[in-house]
Coordinates of C-alpha atoms in Angstrom, one line a residue:
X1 CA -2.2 67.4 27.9
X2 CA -5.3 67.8 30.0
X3 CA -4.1 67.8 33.4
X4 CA -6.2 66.3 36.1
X5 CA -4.1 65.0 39.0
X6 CA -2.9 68.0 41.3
X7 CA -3.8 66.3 43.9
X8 CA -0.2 64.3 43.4
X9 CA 1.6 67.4 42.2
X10 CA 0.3 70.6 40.3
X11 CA 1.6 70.7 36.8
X12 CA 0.1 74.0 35.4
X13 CA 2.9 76.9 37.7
X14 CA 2.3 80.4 37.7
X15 CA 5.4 81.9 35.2
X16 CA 6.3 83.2 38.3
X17 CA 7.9 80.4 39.6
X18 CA 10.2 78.5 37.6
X19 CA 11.4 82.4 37.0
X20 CA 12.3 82.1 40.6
X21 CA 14.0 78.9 41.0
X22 CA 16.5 79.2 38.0
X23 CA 17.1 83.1 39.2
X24 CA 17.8 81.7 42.5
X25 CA 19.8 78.5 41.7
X26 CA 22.3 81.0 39.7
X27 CA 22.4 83.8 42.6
X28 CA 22.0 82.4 46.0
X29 CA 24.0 79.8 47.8
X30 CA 23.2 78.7 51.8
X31 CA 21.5 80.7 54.4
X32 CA 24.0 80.9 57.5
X33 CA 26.8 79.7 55.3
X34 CA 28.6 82.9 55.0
X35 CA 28.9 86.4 55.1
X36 CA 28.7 87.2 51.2
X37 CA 25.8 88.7 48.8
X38 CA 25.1 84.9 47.7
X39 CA 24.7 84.0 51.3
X40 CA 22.7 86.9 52.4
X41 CA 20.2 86.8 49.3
X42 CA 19.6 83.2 50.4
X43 CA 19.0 84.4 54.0
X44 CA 16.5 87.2 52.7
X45 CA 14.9 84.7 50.4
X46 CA 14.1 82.4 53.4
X47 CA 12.9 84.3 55.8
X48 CA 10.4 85.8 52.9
X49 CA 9.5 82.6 52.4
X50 CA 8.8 82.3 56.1
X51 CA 6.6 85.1 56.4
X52 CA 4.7 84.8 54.0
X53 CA 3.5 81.1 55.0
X54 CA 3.3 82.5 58.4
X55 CA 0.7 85.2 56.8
X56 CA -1.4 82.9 54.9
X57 CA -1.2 80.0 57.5
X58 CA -1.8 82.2 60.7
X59 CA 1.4 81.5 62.3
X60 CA 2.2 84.2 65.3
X61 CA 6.1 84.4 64.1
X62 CA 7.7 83.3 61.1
X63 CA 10.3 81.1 62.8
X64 CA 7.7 79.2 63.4
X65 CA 7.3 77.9 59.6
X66 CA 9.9 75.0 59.2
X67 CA 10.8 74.5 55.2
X68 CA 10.7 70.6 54.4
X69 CA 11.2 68.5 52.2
X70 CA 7.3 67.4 51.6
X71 CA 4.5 67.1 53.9
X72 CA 5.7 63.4 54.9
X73 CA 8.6 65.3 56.0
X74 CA 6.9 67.0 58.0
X75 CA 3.9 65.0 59.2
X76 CA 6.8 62.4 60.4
X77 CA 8.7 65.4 62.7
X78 CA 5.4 66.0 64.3
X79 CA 4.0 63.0 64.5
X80 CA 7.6 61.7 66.1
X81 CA 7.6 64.8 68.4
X82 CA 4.3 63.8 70.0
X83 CA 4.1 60.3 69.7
X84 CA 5.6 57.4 71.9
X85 CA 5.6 53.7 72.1
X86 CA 2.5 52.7 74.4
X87 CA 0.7 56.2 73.1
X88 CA -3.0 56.2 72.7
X89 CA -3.3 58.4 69.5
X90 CA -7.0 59.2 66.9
X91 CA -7.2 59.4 64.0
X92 CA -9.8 59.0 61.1
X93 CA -10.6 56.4 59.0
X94 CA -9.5 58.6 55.9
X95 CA -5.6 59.4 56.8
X96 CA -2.6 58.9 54.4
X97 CA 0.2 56.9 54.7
X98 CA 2.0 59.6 55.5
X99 CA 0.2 59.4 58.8
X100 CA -0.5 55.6 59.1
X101 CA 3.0 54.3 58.4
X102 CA 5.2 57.1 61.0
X103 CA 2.5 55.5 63.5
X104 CA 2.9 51.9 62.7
X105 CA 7.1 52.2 62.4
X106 CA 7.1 53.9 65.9
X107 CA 5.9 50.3 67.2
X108 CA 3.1 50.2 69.8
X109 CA 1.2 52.4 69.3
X110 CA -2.9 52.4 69.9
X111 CA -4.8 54.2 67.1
X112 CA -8.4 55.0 67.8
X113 CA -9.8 55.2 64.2
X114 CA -12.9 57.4 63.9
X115 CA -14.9 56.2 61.3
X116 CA -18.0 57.6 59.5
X117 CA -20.0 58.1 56.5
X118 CA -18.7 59.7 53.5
X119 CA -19.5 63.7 53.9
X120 CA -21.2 63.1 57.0
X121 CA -19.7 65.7 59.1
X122 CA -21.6 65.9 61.9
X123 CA -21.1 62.2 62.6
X124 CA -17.3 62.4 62.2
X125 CA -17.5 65.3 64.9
X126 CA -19.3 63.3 67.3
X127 CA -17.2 60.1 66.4
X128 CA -14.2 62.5 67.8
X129 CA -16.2 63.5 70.2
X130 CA -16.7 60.4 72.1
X131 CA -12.6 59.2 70.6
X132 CA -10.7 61.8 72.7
X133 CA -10.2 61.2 76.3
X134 CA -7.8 62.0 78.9
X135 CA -5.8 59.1 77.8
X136 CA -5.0 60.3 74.0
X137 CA -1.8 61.4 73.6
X138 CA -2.8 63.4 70.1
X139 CA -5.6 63.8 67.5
X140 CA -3.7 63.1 63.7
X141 CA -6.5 64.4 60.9
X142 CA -6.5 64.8 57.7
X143 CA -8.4 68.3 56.5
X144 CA -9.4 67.1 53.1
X145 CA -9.4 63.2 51.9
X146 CA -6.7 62.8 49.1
X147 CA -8.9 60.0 47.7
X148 CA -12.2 61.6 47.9
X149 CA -11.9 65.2 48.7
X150 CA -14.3 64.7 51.6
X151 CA -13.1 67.5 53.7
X152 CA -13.2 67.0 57.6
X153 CA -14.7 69.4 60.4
X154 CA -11.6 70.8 61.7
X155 CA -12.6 73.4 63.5
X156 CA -15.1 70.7 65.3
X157 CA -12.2 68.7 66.1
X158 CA -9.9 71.5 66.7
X159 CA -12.6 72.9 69.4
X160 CA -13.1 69.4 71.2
X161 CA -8.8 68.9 70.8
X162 CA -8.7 72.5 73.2
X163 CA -11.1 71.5 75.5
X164 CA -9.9 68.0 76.1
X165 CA -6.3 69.3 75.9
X166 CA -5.1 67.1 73.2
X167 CA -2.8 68.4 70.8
X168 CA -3.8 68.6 67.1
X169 CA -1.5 67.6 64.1
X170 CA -3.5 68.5 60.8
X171 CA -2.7 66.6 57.5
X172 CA -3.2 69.7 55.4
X173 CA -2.0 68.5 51.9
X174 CA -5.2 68.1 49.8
X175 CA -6.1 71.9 51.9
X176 CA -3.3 74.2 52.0
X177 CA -3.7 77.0 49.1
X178 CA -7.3 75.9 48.3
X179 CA -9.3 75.8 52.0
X180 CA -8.6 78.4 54.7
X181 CA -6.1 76.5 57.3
X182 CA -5.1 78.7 60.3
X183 CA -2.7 77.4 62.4
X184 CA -3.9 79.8 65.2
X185 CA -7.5 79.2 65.3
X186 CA -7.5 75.8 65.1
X187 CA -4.6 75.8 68.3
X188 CA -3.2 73.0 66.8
X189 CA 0.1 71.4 67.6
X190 CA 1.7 71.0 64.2
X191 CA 0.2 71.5 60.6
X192 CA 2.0 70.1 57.6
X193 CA 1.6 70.7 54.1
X194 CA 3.2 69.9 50.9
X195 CA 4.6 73.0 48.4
X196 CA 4.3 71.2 45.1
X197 CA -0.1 70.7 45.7
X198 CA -2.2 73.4 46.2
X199 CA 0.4 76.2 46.9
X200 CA 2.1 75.3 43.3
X201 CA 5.5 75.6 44.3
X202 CA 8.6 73.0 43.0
X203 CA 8.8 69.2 44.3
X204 CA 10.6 68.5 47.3
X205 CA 9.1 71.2 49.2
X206 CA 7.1 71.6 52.3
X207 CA 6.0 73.2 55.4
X208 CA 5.8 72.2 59.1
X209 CA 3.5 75.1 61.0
X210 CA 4.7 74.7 64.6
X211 CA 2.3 75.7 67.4
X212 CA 3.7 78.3 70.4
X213 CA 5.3 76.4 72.9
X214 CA 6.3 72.9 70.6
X215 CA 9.6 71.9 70.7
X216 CA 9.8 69.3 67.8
X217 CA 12.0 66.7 67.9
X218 CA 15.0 66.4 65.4
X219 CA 14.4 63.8 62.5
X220 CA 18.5 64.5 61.7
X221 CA 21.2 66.1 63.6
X222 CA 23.9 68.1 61.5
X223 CA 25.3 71.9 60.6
X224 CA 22.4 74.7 60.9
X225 CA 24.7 77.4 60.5
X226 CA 23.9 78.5 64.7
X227 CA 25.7 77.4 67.3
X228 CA 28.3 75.7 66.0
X229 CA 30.6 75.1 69.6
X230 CA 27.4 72.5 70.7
X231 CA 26.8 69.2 69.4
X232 CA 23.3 69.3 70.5
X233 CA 20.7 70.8 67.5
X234 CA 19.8 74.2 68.6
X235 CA 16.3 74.1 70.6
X236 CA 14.7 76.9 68.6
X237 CA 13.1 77.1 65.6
X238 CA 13.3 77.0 62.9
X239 CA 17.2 75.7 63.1
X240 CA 16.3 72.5 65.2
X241 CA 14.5 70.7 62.6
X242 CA 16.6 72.5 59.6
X243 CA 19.9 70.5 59.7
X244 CA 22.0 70.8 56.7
X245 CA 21.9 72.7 53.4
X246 CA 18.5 73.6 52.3
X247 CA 16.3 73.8 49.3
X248 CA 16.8 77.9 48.5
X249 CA 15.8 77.2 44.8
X250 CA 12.7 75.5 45.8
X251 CA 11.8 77.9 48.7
X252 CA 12.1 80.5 45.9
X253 CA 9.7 79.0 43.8
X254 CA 7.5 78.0 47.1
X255 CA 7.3 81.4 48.0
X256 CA 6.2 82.5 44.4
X257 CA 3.1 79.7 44.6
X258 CA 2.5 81.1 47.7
X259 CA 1.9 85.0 46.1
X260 CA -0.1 83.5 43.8
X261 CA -2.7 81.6 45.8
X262 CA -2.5 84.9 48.1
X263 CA -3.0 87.1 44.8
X264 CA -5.6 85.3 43.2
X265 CA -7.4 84.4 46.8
X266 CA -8.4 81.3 48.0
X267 CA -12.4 82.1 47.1
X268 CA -11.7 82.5 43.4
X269 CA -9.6 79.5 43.6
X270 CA -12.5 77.5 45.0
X271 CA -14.8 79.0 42.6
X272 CA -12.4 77.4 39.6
X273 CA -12.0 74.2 41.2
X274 CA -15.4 73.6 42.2
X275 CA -16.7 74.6 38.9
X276 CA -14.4 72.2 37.2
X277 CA -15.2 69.2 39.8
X278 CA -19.2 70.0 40.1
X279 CA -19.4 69.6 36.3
X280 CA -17.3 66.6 36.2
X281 CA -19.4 64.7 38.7
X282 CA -23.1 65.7 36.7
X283 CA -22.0 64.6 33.8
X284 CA -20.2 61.5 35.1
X285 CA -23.3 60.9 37.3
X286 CA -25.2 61.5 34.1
X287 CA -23.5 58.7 32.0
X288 CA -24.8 56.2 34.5
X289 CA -21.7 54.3 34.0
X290 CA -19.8 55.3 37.1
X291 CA -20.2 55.5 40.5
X292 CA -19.5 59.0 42.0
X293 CA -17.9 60.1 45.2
X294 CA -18.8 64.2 45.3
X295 CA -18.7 66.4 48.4
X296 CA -22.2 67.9 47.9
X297 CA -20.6 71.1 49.8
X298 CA -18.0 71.1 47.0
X299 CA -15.1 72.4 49.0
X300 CA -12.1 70.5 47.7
X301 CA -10.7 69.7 44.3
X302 CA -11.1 65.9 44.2
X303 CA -13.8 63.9 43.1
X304 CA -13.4 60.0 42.9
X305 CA -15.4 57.8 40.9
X306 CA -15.4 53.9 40.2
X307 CA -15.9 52.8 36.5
X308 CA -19.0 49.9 36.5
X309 CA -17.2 47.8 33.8
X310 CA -13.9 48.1 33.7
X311 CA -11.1 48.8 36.5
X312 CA -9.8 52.2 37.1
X313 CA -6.1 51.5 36.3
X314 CA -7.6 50.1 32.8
X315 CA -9.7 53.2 32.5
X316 CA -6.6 55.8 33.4
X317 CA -4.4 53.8 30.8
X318 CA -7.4 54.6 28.1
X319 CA -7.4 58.3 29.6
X320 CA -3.7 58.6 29.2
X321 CA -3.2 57.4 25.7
X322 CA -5.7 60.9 24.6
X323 CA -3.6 62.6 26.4
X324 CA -5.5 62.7 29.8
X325 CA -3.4 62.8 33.2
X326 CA -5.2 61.1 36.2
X327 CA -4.8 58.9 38.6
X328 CA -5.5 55.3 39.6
X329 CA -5.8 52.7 42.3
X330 CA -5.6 53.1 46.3
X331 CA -4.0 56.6 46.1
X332 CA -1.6 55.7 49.2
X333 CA -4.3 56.1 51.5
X334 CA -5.2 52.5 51.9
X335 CA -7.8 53.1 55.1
X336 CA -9.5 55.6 53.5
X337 CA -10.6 52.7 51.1
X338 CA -11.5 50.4 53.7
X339 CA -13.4 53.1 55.2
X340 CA -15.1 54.2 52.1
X341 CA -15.2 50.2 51.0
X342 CA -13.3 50.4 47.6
X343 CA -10.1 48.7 48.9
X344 CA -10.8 45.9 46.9
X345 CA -11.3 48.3 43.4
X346 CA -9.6 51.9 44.3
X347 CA -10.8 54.1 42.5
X348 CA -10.3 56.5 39.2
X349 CA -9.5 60.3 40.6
X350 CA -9.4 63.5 39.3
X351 CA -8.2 66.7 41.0
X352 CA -7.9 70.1 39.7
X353 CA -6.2 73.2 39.8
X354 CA -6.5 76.8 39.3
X355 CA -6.0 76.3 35.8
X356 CA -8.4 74.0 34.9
X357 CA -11.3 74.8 33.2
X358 CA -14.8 74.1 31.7
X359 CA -13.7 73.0 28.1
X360 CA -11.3 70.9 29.7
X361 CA -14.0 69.2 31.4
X362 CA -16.0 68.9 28.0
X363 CA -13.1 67.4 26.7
X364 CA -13.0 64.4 29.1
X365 CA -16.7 63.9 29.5
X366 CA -17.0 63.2 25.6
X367 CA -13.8 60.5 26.1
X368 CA -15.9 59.0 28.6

């Protein structure tokens, strides 16, 4: 199989990491749970696992770095944290589900949608500019576009967020293991981010970077292995938000993915990527047959394109029976169509990993 849709969930892991998760799934138990060796090699793994997002992400302490279950996970324990009925909240006209629908099921909510040009940076700057006022409760932003790998000027927004005093929830799924994301610098609030994407660890894993100072709000209540005697959660991190018995195995495969993208360095990974998704979109451009939606910087890993005769679902079917993965339609992200205007098509997308590569590409473009 040619793989081309890690924008849903990397395919192509480092050896590394299914090493990881069966070694831990036979050796390690529950963090907290327990005074034996299964116990503590579960505590050890975890707090690895910590410290090394904490490193990558620029986190000041690894308690800070909450394991989830996904970045919905964790985009919903922010975004429930900071966000009231009545709120005043922005956001741009390019955000996920997983930051639309926490918004509309909190009920009354007023979202300020910046809007802009595709790869137009400096207008989606000043469109935040003018957004964020002393009324906004928060600033929710995607980093990089799942649908069209347009990535976003967070550090803009992340300055105007500190000087307005808003706090910042980044949407770092399509970013995380590919762009540099510093929780830090940017002073955001909360970042989230997937494990299974761009930092190649297992499904059902995630991160939630907290900020210094949040106190996120529980999405359940339950045993965290601290302070058993009180029936409220804890009120520090990373036990408040981690109720229950956790995902060891997959935080041992998460923290492999993580050493990886650290090993190899988020540079060359660009490089790879961006070689892979520049020379999809010349020759695609080239066939005249498609319409093509590039980041001319060529940061991310996704390029969208809309086929002129045929629908992309029809197109991916085609793809699939040669043995091509991608993906088709609206991509969960709904506004970013509108914004973009292909709600009414979706579009065909491709999205590539480290492992990727140019004959690959060859491949495809000769399909096509």
């Amino acid at each position: 199989m040619i793989y081309f849709d890690s924008a849903a969930t990397t395919l192509q892991k480092p050896a590394s990491v299914p090493t990881a998760v069966a070694d831990a799934i036979t050796t390690m138990t529950t963090p907290g749970r327990g005074d034996h060796p299964a116990a503590r090699l579960a505590a050890e793994l975890m707090l690895r696992c910590r410290m090394e997002a904490a490193e990558l992400f620029g986190v000041s302490q690894p308690e800070n770095v909450v394991l989830t279950a996904n970045a919905t996970h964790a985009l919903n324990a922010a975004i429930r944290t900071l966000v009231s009925p009545g709120d005043v909240v922005v956001i741009s006209g390019y955000e996920h589900n997983a930051v639309t629908r926490p918004l509309h099921a909190i009920g009354n909510v007023s979202c300020r949608i910046v809007n802009g040009r595709l790869f137009d940076r400096e207008q989606m700057a000043e469109g935040f500019r003018r957004a964020v006022d002393g009324g906004v409760k928060a600033v929710i932003c995607t980093h990089t576009s799942n649908v069209f790998g347009y990535t976003l000027p967070m550090d803009d927004i992340a300055a105007i967020c500190r000087e307005k005093g808003t706090p910042l929830i980044v949407d770092a799924s399509q970013s995380a293991g590919i762009q540099p994301v510093d929780l830090t610098r940017w002073g955001a609030a909360y970042v989230a981010m997937p494990g299974h994407k761009g930092l190649y660890g297992p499904q059902g894993t995630g991160l939630l970077l907290c900020g210094e100072g949040q106190t996120p709000r529980p999405l359940m209540e339950g045993g965290t292995g601290s302070l058993s005697l009180q029936q409220d959660m804890p009120d520090f991190l990373p036990d408040r938000l981690e109720a229950g018995t956790q995902n060891v195995h997959g935080a041992a495969g998460l923290l492999e993915g993580m050493r990886f993208v650290r090993g190899l360095g988020l540079e060359e990974i660009r490089r790879r990527e961006s070689r892979v998704i520049r020379a999809l979109a010349e020759g695609l451009r080239g066939n005249g047959s498609y319409r093509v939606f590039a980041d001319p910087k060529g940061e991310s890993a996704v390029l969208s394109v809309l086929p002129l005769g045929e629908a992309p679902e029809t197109l991916a079917d085609r793809l699939a029976e040669r043995g091509v993965a991608v993906r088709a339609g609206l991509h969960c992200a709904p506004l970013a169509h509108r914004t973009a205007g292909t709600d009414k098509t979706g579009t065909l997308r491709f999205s590539a990993s480290a492992f990727n590569t140019p004959e690959e590409v060859e491949t495809v473009l000769r399909m096509l």
